[in-house]
C-alpha angles and dihedrals in degrees: 000000000000129000122225115241115244114247112263116251122226113232117217090225093056116116089217124084119252114256112264115237109215114234117254114262114243125199132189131202108277097028116139111230140178124216126196092229106027101034126213121006148148126243110243100169139022131202103190110250093343111071147326129225111225129190108217092179091242094053143355114240133189107222116199126220135290086047094211095167098039131078136177119249 
């Protein structure tokens, strides 16, 4: 059994900058997207903060958040 390490806090007195949290990606129906595995596609369905359904012409795939391999064109 292993314990998860608690996230490190940033102290205001630290000489180092606080880590930047990237903003969550948001997609809307009709957006053109590219995926590292599936290629070019169009968003055909959105489940807020959970997943998006994308039509890649050869297949429809449900891509889960945080959408690491997908970006909006």
